[in-house]
XYZ file of C-alpha atoms in Angstrom:
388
model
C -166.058 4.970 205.396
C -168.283 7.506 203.799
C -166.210 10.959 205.320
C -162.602 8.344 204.686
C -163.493 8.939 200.944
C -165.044 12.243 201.218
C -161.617 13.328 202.518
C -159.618 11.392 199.957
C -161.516 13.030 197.211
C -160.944 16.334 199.544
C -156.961 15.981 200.010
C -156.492 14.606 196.134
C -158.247 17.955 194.649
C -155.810 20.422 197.305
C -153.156 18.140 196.309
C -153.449 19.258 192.662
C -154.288 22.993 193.192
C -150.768 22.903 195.174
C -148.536 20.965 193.297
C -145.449 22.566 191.195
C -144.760 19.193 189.628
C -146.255 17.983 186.301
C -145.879 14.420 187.639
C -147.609 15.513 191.046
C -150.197 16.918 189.349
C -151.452 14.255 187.327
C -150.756 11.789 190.686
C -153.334 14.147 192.431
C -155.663 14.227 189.293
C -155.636 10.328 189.659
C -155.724 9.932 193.678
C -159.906 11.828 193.293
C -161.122 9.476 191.172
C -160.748 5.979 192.907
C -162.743 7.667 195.944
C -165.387 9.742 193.500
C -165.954 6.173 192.034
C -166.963 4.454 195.750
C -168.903 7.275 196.680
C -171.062 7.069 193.401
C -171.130 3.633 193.885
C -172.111 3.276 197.351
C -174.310 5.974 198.232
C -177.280 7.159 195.521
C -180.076 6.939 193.715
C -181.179 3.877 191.808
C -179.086 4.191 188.492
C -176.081 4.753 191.246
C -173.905 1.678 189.988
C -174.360 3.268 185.716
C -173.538 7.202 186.741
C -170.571 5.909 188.458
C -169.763 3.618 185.807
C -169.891 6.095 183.132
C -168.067 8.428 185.565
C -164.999 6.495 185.866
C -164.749 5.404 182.160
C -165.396 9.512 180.715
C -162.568 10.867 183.569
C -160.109 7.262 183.624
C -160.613 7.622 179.262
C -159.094 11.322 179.510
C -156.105 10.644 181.864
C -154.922 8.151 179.653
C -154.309 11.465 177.307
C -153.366 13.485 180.133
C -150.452 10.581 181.110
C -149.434 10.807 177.487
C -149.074 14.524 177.777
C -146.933 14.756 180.997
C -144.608 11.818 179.659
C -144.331 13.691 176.401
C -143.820 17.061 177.929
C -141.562 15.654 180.960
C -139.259 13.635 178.600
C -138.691 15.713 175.470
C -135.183 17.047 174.668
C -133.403 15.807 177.671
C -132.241 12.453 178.713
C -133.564 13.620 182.324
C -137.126 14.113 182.778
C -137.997 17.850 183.431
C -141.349 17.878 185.524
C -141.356 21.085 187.360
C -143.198 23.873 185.864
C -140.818 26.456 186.355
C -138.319 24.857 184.031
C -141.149 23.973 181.888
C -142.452 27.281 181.465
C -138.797 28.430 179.470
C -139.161 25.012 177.552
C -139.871 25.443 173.659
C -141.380 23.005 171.544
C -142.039 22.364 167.766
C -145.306 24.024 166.535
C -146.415 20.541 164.987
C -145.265 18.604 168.923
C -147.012 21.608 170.681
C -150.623 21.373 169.143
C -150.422 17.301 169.733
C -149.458 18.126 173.475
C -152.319 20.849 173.804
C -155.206 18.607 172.255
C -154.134 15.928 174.651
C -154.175 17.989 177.790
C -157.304 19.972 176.276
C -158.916 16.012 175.996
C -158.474 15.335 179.609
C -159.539 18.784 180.981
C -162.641 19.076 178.593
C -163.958 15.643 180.311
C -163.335 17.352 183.685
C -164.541 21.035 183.363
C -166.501 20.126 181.525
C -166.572 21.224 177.895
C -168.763 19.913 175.492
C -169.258 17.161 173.857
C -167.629 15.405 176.674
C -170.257 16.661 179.374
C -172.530 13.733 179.352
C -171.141 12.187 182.309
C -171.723 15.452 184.687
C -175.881 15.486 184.866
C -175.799 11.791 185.371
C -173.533 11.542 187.799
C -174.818 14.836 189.718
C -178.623 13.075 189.334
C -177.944 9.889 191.378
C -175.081 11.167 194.050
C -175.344 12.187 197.441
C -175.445 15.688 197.657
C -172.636 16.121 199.517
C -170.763 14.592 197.159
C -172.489 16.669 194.119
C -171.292 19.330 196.851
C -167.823 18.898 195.916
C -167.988 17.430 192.258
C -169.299 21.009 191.598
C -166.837 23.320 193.927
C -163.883 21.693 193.510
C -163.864 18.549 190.681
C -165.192 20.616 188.031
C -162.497 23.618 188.593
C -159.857 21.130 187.870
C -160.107 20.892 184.436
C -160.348 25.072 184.080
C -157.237 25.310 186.371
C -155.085 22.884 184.106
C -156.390 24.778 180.985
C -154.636 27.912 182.690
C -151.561 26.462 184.025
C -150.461 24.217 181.535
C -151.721 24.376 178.350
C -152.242 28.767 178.428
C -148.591 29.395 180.244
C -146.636 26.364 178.864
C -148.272 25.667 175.415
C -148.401 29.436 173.964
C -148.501 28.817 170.841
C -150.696 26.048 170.457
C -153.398 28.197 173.182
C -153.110 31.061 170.273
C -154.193 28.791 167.719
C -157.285 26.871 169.651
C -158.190 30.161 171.205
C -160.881 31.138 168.869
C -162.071 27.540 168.710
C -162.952 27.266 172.618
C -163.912 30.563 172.070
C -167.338 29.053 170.258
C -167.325 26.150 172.094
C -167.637 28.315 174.876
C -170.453 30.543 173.243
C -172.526 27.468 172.295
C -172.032 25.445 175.739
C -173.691 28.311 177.746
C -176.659 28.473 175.153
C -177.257 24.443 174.689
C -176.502 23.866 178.728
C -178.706 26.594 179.028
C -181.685 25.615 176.881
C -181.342 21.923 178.182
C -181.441 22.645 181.729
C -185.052 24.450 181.672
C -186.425 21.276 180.164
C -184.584 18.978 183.233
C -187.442 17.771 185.732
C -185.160 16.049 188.010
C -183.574 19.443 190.087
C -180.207 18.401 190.448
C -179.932 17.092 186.749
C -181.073 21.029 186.252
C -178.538 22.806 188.519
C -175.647 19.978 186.836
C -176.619 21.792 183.145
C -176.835 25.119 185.016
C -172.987 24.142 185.771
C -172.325 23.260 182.383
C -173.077 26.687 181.154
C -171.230 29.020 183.770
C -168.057 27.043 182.731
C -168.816 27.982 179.527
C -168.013 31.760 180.799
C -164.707 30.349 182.217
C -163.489 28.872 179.029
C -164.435 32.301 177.010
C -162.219 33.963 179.562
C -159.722 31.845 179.303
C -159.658 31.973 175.445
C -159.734 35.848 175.238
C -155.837 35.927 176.294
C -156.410 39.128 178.217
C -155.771 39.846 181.971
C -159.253 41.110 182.208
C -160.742 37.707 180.687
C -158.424 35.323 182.885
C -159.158 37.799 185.548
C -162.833 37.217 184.805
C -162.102 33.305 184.371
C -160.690 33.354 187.781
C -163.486 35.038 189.264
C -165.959 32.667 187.570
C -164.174 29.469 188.844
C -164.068 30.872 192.676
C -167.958 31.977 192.511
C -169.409 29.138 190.573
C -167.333 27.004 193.243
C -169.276 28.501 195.831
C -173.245 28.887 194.114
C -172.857 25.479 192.830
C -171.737 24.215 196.272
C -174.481 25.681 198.139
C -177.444 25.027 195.140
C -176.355 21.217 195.906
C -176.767 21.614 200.007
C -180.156 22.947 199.395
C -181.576 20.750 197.120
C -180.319 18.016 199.605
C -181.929 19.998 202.787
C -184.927 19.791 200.488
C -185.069 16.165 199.247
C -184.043 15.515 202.607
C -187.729 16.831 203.581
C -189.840 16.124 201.154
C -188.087 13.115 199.612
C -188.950 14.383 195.622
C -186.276 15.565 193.596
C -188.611 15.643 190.326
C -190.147 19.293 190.000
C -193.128 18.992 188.462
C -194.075 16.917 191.846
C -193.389 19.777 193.656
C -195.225 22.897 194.884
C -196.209 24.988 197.712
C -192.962 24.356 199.775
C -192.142 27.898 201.080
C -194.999 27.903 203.365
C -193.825 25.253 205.417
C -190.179 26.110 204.766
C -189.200 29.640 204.677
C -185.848 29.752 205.568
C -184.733 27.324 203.332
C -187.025 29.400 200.692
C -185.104 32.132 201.283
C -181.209 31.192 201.003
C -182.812 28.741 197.872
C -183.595 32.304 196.357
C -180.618 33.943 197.264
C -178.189 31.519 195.306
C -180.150 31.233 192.806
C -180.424 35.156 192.504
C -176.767 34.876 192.463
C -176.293 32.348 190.130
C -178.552 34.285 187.923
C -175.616 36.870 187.913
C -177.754 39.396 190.176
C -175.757 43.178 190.099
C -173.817 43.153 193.944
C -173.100 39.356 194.112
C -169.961 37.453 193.137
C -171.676 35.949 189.273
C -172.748 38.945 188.263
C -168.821 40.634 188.775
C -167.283 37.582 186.668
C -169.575 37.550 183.571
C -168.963 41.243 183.557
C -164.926 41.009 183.995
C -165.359 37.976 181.285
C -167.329 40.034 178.962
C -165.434 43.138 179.059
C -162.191 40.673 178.983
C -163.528 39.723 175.029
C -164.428 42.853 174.046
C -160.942 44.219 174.704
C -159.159 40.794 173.563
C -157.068 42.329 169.881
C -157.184 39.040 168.947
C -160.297 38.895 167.625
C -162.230 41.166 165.149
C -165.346 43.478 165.890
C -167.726 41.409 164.457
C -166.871 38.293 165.796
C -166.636 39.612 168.797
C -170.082 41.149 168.668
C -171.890 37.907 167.242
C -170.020 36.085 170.376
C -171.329 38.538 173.057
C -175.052 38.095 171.341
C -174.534 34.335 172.338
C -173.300 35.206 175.764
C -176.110 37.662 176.137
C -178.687 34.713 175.144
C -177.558 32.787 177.542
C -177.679 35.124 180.640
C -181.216 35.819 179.513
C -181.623 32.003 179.611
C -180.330 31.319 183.173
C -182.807 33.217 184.852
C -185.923 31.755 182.753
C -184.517 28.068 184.383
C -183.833 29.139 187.616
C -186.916 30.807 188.336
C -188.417 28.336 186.957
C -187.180 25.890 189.137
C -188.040 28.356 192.232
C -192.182 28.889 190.813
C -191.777 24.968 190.332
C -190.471 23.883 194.139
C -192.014 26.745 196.170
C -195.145 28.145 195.184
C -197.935 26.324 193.723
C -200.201 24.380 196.182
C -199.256 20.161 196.509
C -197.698 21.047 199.842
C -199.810 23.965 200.702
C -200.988 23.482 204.297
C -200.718 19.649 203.967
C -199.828 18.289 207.607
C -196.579 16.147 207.474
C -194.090 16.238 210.225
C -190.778 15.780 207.945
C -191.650 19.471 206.737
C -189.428 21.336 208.980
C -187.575 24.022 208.350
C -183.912 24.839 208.183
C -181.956 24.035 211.688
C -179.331 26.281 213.039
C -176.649 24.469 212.068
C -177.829 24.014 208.065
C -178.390 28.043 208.607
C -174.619 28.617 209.643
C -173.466 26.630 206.776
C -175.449 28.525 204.465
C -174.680 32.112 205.684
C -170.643 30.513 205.560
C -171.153 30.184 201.951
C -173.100 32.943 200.752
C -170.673 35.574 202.499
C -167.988 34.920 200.210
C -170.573 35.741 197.636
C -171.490 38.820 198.837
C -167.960 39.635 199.384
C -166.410 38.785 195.832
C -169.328 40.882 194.104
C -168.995 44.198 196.333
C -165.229 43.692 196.603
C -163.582 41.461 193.777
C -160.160 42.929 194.344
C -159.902 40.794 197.361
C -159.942 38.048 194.927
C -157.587 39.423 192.037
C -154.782 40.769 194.081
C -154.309 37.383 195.234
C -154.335 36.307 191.213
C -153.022 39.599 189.336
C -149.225 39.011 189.398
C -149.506 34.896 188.123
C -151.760 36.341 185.606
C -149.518 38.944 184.416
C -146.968 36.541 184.368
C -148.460 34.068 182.287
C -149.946 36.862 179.451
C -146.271 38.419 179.501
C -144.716 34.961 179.082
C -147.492 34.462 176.190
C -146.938 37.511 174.602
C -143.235 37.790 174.627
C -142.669 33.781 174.143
């Protein structure tokens, strides 16, 4: 039952990355949440049944805007629905009908990304899931929202994207600092890596805002590399809970003498979440940042004051995670203490691992293997902005 939903959840999210179809696309942003819901539900911590609870009614609460939105879009000026994006992308709308269609779409993806104040759902819900399941929620569920912010509301809602651009702009700025600031006073670890979340997709929605290639370049980037940090932060907090069955930090200590390897690939993603020069975080804050100080939509000083914020929080990230690392692994509770569940990482957790962080490496040495695959649909939709 449990890998039936994992793959349901699986399938729904590929579903949506794929689909051409506005109706399709909100089908497949529907199909994730019924098995989300069970897997909440059925397999977590204590306060399992109230994380999943408040999961459902944040997410099911946003589609009802998101359903709204398609109908609206689907249904205006024809007495045939028009669903397929392609059509939809030379469709014009009212100013007035265009901001009402944004905020609705903008509702639904902020729940998912997400953005806040409509984050509230992600710590809990990270805190009392399986990690495999946090596994996904943060690679894939999360990039939803950020991928529907790109390829509806910035390529078919121009306008409207022009005139919220400087809002989610400071949204942006002030998620990464309050996500920031929040998750180095988190004692439960994956409550602090689910705030840790909260402000790298406060990078993405910057990106997204600064309507340049660089920035949606840099958005891009950030979506791809969180997926895979975020992913991997999750399978090693569950490797370790798995061991020493505490997820609360400040019950923690000592564990890299017993544990190396899983010391080791704990420091490396969290060296690269830290955006550490040579890996893939460190490449898409920098892409993101140069993105907004080229964007000539904004002016100097705003743009400096915004880039202060931005620099705040990057100073932030690594006070938390290394804070997190003194907290788990050095100290002395588990120093030389004899207990047989102490083992360290297997072959098989060490493959999956190495699988991950390659990509890492990869995108940070070489992120043009990641934006030649995106630079033409980018182009695309900043030409189609600009020349709307």
């Amino acid at each position: 039952m449990f890998y039936f939903l994992m793959l349901a959840m699986y399938s729904g999210q590929i579903g949506l990355f794929s689909s051409r179809d506005l109706l399709l696309f909100f089908i497949m942003w529907e199909l994730e949440l019924i098995p989300v819901y069970l897997l909440l539900s059925m397999w977590g911590g204590k306060k399992r049944l109230y994380s999943a609870t408040k999961f459902i009614l944040y997410t099911a609460g946003g589609s009802i805007f998101l359903l709204i939105g398609v109908l609206s879009m689907g249904l205006y000026g024809s007495n045939e629905p028009i669903l397929d994006f392609d059509r939809l992308a030379n469709q014009s709308y009212p100013v007035t009908f265009e901001i009402i269609l944004y905020l609705g779409f903008l509702i639904a993806y902020a729940v998912k990304s997400p953005i806040i104040p409509l984050h509230t759902w992600l710590p809990d819900t990270h805190g009392e899931a399986h990690y495999s399941t946090c596994m996904l929620l943060a690679g894939i569920l999360l990039k939803m929202g950020a991928y529907g912010l790109i390829r509806i509301n910035m390529e078919l809602l121009p306008h409207a994207h022009s005139i919220f651009s400087p809002w989610l702009v400071i949204v942006g700025a002030i998620q990464i600092i309050y996500a920031a600031s929040t998750s180095l006073g988190q004692r439960n670890q994956k409550k602090r890596i689910a705030y840790s979340s909260v402000s790298h997709m406060g990078f993405t929605i910057i990106g997204i805002s600064s309507i340049t290639d660089m920035g949606l370049n840099g958005a891009v980037l950030q979506i791809l590399s969180h997926g895979f940090i975020g992913a991997a932060l999750f399978f090693l907090v569950g490797m370790s809970c798995d061991r020493i069955r505490l997820v609360y930090l400040d019950e923690m200590g000592g564990v890299s003498i017993p544990m190396p390897k899983i010391f080791t690939m704990f420091s490396s993603f969290s060296m690269a979440s830290l955006a550490l020069p040579g890996m893939s975080g460190f490449v898409a804050e920098l892409v993101v940042f140069f993105g907004l100080i080229t964007s000539p939509k904004y002016l100097l000083m705003p743009k400096i004051l915004i880039i202060l914020v931005m620099a705040i929080g990057m100073i932030l990230t690594p006070i938390y995670l290394l804070s997190m690392l003194r907290q788990m692994f050095y100290g002395y509770n588990f120093f030389n203490v004899p207990n047989s569940n102490l083992v360290d990482s297997g072959p098989r957790e060490l493959f999956v691992s190495i699988c991950i962080f390659l990509p890492v490496i990869g995108i940070g040495i070489y992120p043009d293997f990641v934006l030649s695959l995106s630079v033409d649909k980018i182009e695309a939709i900043l030409s189609n902005y600009f020349h709307r």
